[in-house]
Coordinates of C-alpha atoms and ligand atoms in Angstrom, one line a residue:
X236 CA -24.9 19.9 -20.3
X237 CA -21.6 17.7 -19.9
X238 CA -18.8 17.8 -17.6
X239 CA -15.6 19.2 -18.2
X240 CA -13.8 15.6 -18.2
X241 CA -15.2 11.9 -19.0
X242 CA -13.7 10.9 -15.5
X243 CA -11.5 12.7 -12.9
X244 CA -8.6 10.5 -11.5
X245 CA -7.4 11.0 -7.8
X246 CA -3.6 9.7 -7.6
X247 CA -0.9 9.5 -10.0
X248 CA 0.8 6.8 -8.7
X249 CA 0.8 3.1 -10.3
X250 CA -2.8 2.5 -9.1
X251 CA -4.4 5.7 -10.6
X252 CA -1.9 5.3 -13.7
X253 CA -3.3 1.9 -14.0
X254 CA -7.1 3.3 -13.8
X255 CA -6.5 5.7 -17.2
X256 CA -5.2 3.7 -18.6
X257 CA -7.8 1.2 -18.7
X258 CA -10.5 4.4 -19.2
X259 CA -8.6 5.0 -22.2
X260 CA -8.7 1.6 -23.5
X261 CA -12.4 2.1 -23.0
X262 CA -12.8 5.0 -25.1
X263 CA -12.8 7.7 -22.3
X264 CA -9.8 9.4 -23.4
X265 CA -11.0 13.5 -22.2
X266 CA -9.5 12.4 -18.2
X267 CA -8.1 14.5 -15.8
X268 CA -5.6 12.5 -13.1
X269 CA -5.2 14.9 -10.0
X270 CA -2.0 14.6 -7.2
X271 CA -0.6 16.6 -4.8
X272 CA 3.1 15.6 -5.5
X273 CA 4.9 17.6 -7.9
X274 CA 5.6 14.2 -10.0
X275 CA 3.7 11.1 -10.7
X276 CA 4.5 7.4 -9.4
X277 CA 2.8 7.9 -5.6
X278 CA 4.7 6.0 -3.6
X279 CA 8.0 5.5 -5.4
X280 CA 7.7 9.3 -6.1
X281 CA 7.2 10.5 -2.4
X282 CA 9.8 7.5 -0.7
X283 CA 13.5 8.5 -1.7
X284 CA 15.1 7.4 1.6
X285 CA 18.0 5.1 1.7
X286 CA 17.8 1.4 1.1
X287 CA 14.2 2.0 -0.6
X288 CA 13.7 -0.8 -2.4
X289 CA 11.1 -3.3 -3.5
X290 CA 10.5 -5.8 -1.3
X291 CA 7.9 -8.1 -3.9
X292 CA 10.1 -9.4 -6.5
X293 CA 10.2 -6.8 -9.4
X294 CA 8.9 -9.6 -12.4
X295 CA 6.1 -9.7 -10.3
X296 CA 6.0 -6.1 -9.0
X297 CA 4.8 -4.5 -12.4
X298 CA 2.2 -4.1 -14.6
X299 CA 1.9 -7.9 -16.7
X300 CA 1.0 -5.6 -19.6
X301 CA 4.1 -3.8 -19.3
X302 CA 7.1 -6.0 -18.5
X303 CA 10.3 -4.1 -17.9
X304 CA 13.2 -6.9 -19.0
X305 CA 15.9 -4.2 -17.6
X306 CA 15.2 -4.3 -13.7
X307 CA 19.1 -4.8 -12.5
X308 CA 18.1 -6.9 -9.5
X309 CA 15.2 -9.2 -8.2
X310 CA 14.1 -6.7 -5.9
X311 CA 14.9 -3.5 -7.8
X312 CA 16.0 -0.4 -5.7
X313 CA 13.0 2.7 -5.7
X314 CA 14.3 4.8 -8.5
X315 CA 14.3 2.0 -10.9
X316 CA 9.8 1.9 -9.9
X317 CA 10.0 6.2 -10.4
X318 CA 11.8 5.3 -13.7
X319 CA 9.3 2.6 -14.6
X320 CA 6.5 4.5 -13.3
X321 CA 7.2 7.5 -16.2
X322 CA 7.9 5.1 -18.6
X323 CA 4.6 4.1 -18.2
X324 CA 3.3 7.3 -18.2
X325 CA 5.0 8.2 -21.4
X326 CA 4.2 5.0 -23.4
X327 CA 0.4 5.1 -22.3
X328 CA 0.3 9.1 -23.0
X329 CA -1.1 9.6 -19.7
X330 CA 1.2 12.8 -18.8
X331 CA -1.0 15.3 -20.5
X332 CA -3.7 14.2 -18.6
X333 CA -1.6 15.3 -15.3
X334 CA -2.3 18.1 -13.0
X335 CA 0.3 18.4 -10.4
X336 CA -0.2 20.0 -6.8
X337 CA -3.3 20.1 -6.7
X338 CA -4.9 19.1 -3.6
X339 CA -8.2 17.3 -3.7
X340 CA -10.1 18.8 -1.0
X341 CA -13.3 17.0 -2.2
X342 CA -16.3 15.3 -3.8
X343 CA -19.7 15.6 -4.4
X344 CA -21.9 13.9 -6.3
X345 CA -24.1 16.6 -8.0
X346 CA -27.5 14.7 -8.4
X347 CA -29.1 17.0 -10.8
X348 CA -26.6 16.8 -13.6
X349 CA -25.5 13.3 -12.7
X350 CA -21.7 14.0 -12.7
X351 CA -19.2 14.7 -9.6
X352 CA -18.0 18.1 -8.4
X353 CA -14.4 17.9 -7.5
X354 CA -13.3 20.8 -5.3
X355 CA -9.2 21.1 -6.0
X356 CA -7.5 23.8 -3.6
X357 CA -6.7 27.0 -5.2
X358 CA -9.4 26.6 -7.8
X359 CA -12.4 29.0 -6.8
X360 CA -14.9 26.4 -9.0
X361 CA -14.7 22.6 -8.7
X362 CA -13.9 20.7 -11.5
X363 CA -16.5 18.3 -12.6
X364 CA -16.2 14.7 -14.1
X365 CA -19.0 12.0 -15.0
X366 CA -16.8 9.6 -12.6
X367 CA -14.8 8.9 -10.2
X368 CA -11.6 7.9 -9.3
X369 CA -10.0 7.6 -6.8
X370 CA -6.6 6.2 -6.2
X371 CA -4.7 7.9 -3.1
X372 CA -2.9 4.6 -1.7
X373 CA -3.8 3.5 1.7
X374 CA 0.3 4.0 2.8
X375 CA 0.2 7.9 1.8
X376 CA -0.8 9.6 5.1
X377 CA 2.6 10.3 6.9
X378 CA 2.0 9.3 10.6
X379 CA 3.6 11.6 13.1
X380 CA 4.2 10.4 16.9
X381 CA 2.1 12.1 19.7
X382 CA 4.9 11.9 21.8
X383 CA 5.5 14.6 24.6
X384 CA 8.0 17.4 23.4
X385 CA 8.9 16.1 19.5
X386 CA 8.3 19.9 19.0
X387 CA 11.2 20.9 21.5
X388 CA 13.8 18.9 19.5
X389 CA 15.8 21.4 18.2
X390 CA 18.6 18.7 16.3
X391 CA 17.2 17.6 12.7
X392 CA 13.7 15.9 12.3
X393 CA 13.3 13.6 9.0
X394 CA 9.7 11.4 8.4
X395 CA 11.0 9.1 5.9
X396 CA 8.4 10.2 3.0
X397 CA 9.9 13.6 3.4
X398 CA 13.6 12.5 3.0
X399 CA 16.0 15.4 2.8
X400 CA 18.6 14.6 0.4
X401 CA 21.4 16.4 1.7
X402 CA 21.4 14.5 5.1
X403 CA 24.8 12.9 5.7
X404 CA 24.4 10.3 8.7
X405 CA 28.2 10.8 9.3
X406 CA 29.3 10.7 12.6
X407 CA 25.7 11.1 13.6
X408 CA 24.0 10.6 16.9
X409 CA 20.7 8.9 15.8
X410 CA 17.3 7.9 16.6
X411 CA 15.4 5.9 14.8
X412 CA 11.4 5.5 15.9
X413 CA 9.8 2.3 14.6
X414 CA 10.6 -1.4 13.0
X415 CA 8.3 -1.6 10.1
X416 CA 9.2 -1.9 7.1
X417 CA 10.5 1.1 6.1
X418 CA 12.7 1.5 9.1
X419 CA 13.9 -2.2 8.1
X420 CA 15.9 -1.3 4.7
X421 CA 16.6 2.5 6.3
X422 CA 18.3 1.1 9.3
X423 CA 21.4 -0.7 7.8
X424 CA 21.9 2.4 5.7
X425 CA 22.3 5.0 8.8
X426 CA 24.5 1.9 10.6
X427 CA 26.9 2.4 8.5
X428 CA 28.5 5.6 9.1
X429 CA 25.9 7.2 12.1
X430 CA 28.0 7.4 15.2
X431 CA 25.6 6.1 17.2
X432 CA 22.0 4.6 16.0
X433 CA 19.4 4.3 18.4
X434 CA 16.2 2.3 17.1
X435 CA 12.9 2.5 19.5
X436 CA 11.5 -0.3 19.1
X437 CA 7.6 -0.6 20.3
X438 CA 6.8 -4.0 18.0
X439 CA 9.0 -6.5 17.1
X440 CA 8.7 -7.3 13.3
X441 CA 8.5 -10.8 11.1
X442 CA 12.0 -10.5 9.0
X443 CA 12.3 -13.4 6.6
X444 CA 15.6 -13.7 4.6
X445 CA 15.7 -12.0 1.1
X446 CA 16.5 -14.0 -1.5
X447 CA 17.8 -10.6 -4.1
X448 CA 20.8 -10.5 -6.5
X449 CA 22.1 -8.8 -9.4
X450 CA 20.3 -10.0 -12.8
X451 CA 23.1 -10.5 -15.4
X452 CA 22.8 -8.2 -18.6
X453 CA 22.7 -11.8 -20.4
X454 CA 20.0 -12.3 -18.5
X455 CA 18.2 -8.9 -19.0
X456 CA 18.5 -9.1 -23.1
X457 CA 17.3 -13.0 -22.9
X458 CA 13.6 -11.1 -21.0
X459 CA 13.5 -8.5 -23.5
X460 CA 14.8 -10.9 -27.0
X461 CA 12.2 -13.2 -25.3
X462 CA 9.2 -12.1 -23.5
X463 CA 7.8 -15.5 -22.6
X464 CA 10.7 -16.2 -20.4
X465 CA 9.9 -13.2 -17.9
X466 CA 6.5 -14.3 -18.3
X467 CA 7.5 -17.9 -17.2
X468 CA 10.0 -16.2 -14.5
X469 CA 6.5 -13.5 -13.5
X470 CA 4.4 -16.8 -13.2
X471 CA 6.5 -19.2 -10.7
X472 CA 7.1 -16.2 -8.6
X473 CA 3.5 -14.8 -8.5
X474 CA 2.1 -18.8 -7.7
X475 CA 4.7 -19.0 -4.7
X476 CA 3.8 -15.1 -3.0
X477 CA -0.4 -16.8 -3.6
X478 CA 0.6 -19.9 -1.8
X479 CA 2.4 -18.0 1.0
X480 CA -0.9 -16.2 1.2
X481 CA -3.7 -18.5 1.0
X482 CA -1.8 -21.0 3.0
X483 CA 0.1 -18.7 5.1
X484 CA -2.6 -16.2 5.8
X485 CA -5.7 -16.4 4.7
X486 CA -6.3 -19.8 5.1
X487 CA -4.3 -20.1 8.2
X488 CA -7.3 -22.2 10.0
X489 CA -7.1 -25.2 7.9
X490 CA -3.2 -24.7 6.9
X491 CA -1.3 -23.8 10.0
X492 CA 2.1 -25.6 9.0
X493 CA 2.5 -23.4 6.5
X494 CA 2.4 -19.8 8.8
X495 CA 4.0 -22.3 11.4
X496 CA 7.0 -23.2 8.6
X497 CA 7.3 -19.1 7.8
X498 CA 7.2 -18.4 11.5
X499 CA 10.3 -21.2 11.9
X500 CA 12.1 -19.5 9.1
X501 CA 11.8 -16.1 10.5
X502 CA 13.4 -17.5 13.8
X503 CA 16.1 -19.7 12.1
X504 CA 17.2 -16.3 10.2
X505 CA 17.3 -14.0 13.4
X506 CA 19.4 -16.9 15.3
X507 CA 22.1 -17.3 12.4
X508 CA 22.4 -13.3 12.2
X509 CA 22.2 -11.9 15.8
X510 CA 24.5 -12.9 18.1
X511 CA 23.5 -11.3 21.6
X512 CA 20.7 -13.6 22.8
X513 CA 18.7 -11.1 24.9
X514 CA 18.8 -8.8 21.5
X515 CA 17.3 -11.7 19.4
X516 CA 14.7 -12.2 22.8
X517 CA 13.5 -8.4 22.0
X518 CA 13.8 -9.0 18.3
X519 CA 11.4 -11.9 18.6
X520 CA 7.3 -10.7 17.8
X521 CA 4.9 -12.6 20.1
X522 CA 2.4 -12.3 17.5
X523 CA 1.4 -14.8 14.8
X524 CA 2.9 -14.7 11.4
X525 CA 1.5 -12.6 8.9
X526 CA -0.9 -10.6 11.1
X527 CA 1.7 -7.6 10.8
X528 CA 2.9 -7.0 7.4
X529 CA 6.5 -9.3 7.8
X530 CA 9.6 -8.0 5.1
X531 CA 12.5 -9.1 3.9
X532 CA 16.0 -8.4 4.7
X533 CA 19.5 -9.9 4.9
X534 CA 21.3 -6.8 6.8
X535 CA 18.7 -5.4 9.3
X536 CA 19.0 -7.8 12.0
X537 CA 22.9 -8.0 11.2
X538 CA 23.1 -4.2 12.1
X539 CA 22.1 -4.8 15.5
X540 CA 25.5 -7.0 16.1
X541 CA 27.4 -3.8 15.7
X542 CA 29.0 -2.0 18.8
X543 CA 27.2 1.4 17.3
X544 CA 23.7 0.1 17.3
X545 CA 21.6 -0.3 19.9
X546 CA 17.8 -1.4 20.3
X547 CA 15.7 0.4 22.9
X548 CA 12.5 -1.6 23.7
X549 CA 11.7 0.7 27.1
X550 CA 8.7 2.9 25.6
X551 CA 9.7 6.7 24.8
X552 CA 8.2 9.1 27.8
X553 CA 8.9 12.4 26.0
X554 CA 11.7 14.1 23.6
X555 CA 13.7 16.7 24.8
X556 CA 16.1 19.3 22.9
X557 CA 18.9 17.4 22.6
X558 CA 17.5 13.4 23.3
X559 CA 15.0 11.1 24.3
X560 CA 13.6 9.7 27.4
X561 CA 12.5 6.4 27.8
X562 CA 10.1 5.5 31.1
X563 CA 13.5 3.9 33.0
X564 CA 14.2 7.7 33.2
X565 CA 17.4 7.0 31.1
X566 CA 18.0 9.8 28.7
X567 CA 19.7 8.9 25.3
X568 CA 22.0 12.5 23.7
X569 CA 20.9 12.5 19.5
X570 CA 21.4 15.2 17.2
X571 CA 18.8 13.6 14.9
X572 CA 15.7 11.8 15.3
X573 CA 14.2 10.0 12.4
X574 CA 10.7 9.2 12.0
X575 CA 9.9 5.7 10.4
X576 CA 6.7 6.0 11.7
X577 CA 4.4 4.6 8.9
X578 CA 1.4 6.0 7.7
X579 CA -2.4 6.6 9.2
X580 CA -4.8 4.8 7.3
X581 CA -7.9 4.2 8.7
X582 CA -8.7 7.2 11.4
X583 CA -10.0 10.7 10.2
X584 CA -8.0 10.5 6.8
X585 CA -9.6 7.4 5.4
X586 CA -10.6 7.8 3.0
X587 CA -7.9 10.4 2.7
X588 CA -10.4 12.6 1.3
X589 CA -14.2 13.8 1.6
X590 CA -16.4 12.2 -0.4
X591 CA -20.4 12.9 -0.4
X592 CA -22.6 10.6 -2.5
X593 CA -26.2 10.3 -3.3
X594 CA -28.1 11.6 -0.8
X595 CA -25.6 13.3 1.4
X596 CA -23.5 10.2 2.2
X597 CA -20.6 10.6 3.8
X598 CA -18.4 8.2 2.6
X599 CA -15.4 7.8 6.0
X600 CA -18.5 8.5 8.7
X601 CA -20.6 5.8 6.7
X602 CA -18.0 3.6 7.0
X603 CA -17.0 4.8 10.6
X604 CA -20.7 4.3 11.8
X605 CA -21.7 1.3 10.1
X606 CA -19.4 -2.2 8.6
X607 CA -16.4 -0.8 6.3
X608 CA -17.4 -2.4 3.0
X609 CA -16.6 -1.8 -0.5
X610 CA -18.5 -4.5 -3.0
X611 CA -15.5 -6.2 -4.6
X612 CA -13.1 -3.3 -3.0
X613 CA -14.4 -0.9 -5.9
X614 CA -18.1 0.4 -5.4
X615 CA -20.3 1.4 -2.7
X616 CA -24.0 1.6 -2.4
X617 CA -25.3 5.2 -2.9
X618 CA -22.2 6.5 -4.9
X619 CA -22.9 6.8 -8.3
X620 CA -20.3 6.3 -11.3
X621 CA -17.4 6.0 -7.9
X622 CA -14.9 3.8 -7.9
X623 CA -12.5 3.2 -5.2
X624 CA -9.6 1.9 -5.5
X625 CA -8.1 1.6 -2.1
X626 CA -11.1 -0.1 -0.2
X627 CA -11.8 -2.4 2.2
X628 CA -11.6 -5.7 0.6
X629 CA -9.8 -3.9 -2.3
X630 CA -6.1 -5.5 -1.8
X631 CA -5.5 -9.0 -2.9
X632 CA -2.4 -10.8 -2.7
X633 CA 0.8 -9.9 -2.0
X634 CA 1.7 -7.4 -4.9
X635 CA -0.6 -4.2 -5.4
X636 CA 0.1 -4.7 -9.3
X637 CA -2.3 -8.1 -8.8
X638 CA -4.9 -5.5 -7.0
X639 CA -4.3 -3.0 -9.5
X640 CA -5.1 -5.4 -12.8
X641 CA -8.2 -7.3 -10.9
X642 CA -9.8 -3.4 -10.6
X643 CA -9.0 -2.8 -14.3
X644 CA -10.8 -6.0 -15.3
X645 CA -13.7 -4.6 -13.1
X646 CA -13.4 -1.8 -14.7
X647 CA -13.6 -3.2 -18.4
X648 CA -16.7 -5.5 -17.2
X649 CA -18.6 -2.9 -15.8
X650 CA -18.2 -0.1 -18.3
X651 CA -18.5 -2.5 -21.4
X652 CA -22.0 -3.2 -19.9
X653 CA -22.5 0.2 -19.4
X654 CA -21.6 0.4 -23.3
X655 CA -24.3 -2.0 -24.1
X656 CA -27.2 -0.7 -22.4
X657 CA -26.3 2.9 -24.0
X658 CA -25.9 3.8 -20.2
X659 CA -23.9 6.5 -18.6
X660 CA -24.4 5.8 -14.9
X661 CA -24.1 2.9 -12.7
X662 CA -24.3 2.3 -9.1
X663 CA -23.5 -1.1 -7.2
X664 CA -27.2 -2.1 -5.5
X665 CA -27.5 -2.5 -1.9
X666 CA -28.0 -6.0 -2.0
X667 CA -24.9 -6.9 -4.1
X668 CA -23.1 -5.0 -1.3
X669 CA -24.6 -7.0 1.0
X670 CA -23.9 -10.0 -0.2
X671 CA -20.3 -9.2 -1.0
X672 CA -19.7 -8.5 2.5
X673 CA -21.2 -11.3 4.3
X674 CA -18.9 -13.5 2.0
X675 CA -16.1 -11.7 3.0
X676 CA -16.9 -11.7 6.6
X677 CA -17.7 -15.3 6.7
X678 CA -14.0 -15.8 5.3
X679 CA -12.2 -13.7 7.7
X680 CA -13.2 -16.2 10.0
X681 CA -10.7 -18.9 8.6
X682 CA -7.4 -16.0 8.6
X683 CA -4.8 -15.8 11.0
X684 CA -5.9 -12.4 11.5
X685 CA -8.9 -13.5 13.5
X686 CA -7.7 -17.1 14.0
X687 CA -4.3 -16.5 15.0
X688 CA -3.0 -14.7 17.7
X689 CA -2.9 -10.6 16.9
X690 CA -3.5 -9.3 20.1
X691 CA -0.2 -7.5 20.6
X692 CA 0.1 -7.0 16.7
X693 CA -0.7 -3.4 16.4
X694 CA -1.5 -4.2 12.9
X695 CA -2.6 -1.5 10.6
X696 CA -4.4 -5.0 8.5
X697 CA -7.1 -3.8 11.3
X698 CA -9.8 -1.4 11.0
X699 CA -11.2 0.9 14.1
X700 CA -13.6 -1.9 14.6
X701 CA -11.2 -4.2 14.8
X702 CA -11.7 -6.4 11.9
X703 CA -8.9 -7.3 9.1
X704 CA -10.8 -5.4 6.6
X705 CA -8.2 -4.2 4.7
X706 CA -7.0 -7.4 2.5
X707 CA -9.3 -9.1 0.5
X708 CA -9.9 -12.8 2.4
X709 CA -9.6 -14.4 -1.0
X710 CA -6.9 -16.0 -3.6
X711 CA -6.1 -13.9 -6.0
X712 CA -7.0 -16.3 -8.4
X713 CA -10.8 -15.9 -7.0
X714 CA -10.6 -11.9 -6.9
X715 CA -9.5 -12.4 -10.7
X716 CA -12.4 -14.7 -11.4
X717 CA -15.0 -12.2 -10.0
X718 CA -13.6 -9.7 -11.5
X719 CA -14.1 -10.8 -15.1
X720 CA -17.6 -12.7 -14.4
X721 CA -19.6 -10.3 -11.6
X722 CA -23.0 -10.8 -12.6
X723 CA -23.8 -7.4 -14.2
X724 CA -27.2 -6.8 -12.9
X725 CA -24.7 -6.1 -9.4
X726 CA -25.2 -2.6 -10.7
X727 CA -28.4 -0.5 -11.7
X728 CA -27.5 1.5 -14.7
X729 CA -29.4 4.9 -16.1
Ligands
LIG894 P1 4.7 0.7 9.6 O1 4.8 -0.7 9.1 O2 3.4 1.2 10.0 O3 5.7 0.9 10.8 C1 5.7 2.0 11.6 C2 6.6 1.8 12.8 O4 6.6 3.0 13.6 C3 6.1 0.6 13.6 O5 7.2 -0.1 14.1 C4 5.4 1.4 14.8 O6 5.3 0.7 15.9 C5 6.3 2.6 14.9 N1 5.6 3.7 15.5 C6 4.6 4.4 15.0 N2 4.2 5.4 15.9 C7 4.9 5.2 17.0 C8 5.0 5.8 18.3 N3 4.1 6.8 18.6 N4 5.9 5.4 19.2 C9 6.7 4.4 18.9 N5 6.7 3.7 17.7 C10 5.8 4.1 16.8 O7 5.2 1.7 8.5 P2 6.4 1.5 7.4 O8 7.6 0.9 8.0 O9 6.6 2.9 6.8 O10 5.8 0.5 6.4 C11 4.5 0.7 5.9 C12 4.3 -0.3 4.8 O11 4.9 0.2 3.6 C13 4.8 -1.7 4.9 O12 4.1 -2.5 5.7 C14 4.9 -2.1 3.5 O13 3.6 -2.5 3.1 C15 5.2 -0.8 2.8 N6 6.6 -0.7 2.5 C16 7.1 -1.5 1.5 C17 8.4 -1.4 1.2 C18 8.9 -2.2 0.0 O14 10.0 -2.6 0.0 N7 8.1 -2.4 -1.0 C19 9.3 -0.7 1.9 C20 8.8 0.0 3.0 C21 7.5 0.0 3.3 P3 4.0 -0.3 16.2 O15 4.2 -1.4 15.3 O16 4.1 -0.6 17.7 O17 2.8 0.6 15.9

């Protein structure tokens, strides 16, 4: 008997896109890619809220297979990715493989037919698939605050991956939970025009300046006439995001000047653009560099010099109808309270869904009881013909696409062996996984996450133990490296 599809795809966004892709250049061209959206591109799909933006530079931000010579700035605005991202889809003839809103509810490997079951909701019989893959981005669980009376608030309520369209800030009274990064390009946006913006503010962010203009048409037609000059242009600014991040973070024991020089830059940018000092005092983090995702932006910290804005660091006690009360007892009026409250990755929804492997094994309580681990941030021990593309250990570098092309070169290892042997099954061996991680551990020693100071971080770079599993400790350069030379016998095959 055979399954219904060569592999099953979880996630239609850029990492899942990436996955078929590379199936298909493998020959495995019967695939079925699975999302819950009703469009693909993940991320840039869901995210439509003002100022949404890239904040990697866009040569660099993109597939290196797939250069786009017509992004209209460095850091090109969201739509331009969604464009990109069914361009892509097009061009690589992935749509047809596309089911839209369909909600995974699980996986099971079925033992006896060596193949997984994948239960979709609405479907009365799971779909099965001899692999895989799953791709559901780590920032795709909306987080909501568990904060006393958010239900009572009876003004409007907008999570930024759930943007309502027809929202005009105009004259608005606002407030704004959170100062990631999200809440760092939406903020100047609402400062505009709101009447009043409130941001709550319970950890100070790393903002460096952002170095974005407008690329010139003559510019645009010299990257597509010429391919090799956007390759150039995709090089230098790949090498300086590695440095930033081998120096910067990950090797932050033996480099300090370097997280110390981003650290002065971030401080040098706050002073030139706020002028209240006490603000700037509450702007400051008292964290290490790097430890906290840190963005870029020119306007965010400007918006706090205007007589409309005004940042609240006195923790929220509990919403009420019409405002919020912070601990002083000093109640702020709003007629709308936006969320910029990030995403849950690691509690009960990672991963974000069920997955039972050889034996019973639960993937998220394995992980919850034991080490999280992935070997190379694809493949884990009892799961058969699995790979998991948002891992721990699975992110390297600055820009998912460098993630993204590492896993497609595991990919292309691993099932070209498979190809040789006349195999149809693999599975990563326990001591391969072993190994992995006790090289990873040993390097997380040497990052600022466990070198620096992180204490008062509130990172989401840390899993529920406590350890920065969630970035690969490693250049990019090294991830690529083992991802085209793993020794092969890493896996048992059948
Ligand atoms: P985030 O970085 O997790 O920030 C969430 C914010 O909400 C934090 O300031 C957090 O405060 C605050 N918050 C959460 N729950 C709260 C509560 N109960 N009470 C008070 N404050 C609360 O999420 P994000 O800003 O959406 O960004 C997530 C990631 O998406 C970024 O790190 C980045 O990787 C990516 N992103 C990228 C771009 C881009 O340009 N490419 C743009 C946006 C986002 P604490 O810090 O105290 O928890």
């Amino acid at each position: 008997m055979e399954p219904q599809y060569d592999a099953v795809v979880v996630g239609a966004g850029f990492g899942g896109m990436g996955a078929a892709i590379q199936l298909k250049r493998l020959g495995l061209d019967n695939l079925l890619i699975l999302d819950r959206e009703d469009g693909l591109g993940g991320t840039w799909h869901v995210n439509r809220y003002p100022g949404l933006a890239v904040d990697i530079a866009s040569v660099t931000y993109s597939y290196s297979f797939e250069p786009n010579p017509y992004w209209s700035r460095l850091f090109a605005p969201g739509e331009e990715l969604k464009k990109y991202a069914e361009h892509v889809a097009d061009k690589y003839d992935l749509r047809r493989h596309m089911r839209f809103g369909a909600v995974v509810q699980g996986a099971r490997w079925d033992e006896g037919n060596q193949w997984w079951e994948v239960a979709v909701a609405g479907l009365a019989e799971p779909v099965t698939g001899r692999y895989l893959l799953t791709a559901t981005g780590f920032l795709s669980q909306p987080k909501m605050p568990d904060i006393e009376g958010i239900d009572t608030f009876a003004g409007t309520v907008i999570h930024t991956t759930d943007w309502d369209a027809s929202y005009n800030p105009a004259g608005r009274r606002i407030g704004v939970i959170g100062t990631g990064a999200t809440a760092v390009q939406l903020i100047p946006e609402m400062a505009r025009t709101a009447a009043e913006l409130t941001v709550y503010q319970r950890t100070p962010i790393w903002v460096v300046p952002k170095v974005d203009f407008r690329i010139p048409k003559s510019v645009q037609a010299l990257f597509a006439g010429l391919p090799v000059t956007q390759r150039a242009a995709r090089y230098v600014n790949t090498t300086l995001l590695e440095v930033l991040m081998v120096g910067g973070v990950l090797h932050y024991r033996q480099l300090r000047a370097f997280n110390l020089g981003a650290t002065a830059l971030a401080k040098a940018h706050l002073r030139m653009q706020v002028r209240n000092k006490e603000t700037r005092r509450k702007l400051t983090p008292g964290y290490s560099f790097g430890c906290k995702r840190p963005t870029f932006s020119n306007t965010f910290f400007k918006a706090f010099n205007e007589p409309n804005v005004h940042l609240e660091t006195t923790s929220i006690a509990r919403v009420e109808a019409d405002g919020i009360v912070t601990a002083d007892g000093n109640k702020t009026p709003i007629d709308t309270l936006l969320l910029a409250t990030g995403f849950d990755l690691w509690q009960a929804n990672f991963p974000a869904i069920e997955i039972i492997g050889r034996g019973g094994r639960n993937l998220g309580q394995w992980w919850r009881d034991n080490v999280f681990q992935a070997y190379e941030g694809v493949a884990v021990p009892k799961f058969p013909n699995f790979i998991s593309l948002n891992s721990p250990y699975s992110y390297s570098g600055l820009s998912y696409f460098l993630t993204i092309e590492s896993q497609m070169k595991h990919m292309h290892r691993l099932f070209g062996e498979m190809r040789r042997r006349g195999a149809t099954t693999f599975e990563v061996t326990a001591e391969a996984n072993a190994q992995f991680l006790e090289r990873m551990s040993n390097r997380l020693g040497d990052t600022v996450f466990h070198a620096g100071s992180c204490s008062t971080a509130r990172s989401y770079y840390f899993d529920p133990h406590g350890r920065a599993t969630l970035l690969r400790p490693t250049s990019t350069v090294d991830a690529f490296r083992d991802a085209e030379n793993f020794p092969v016998t890493d896996y048992s095959y059948a």
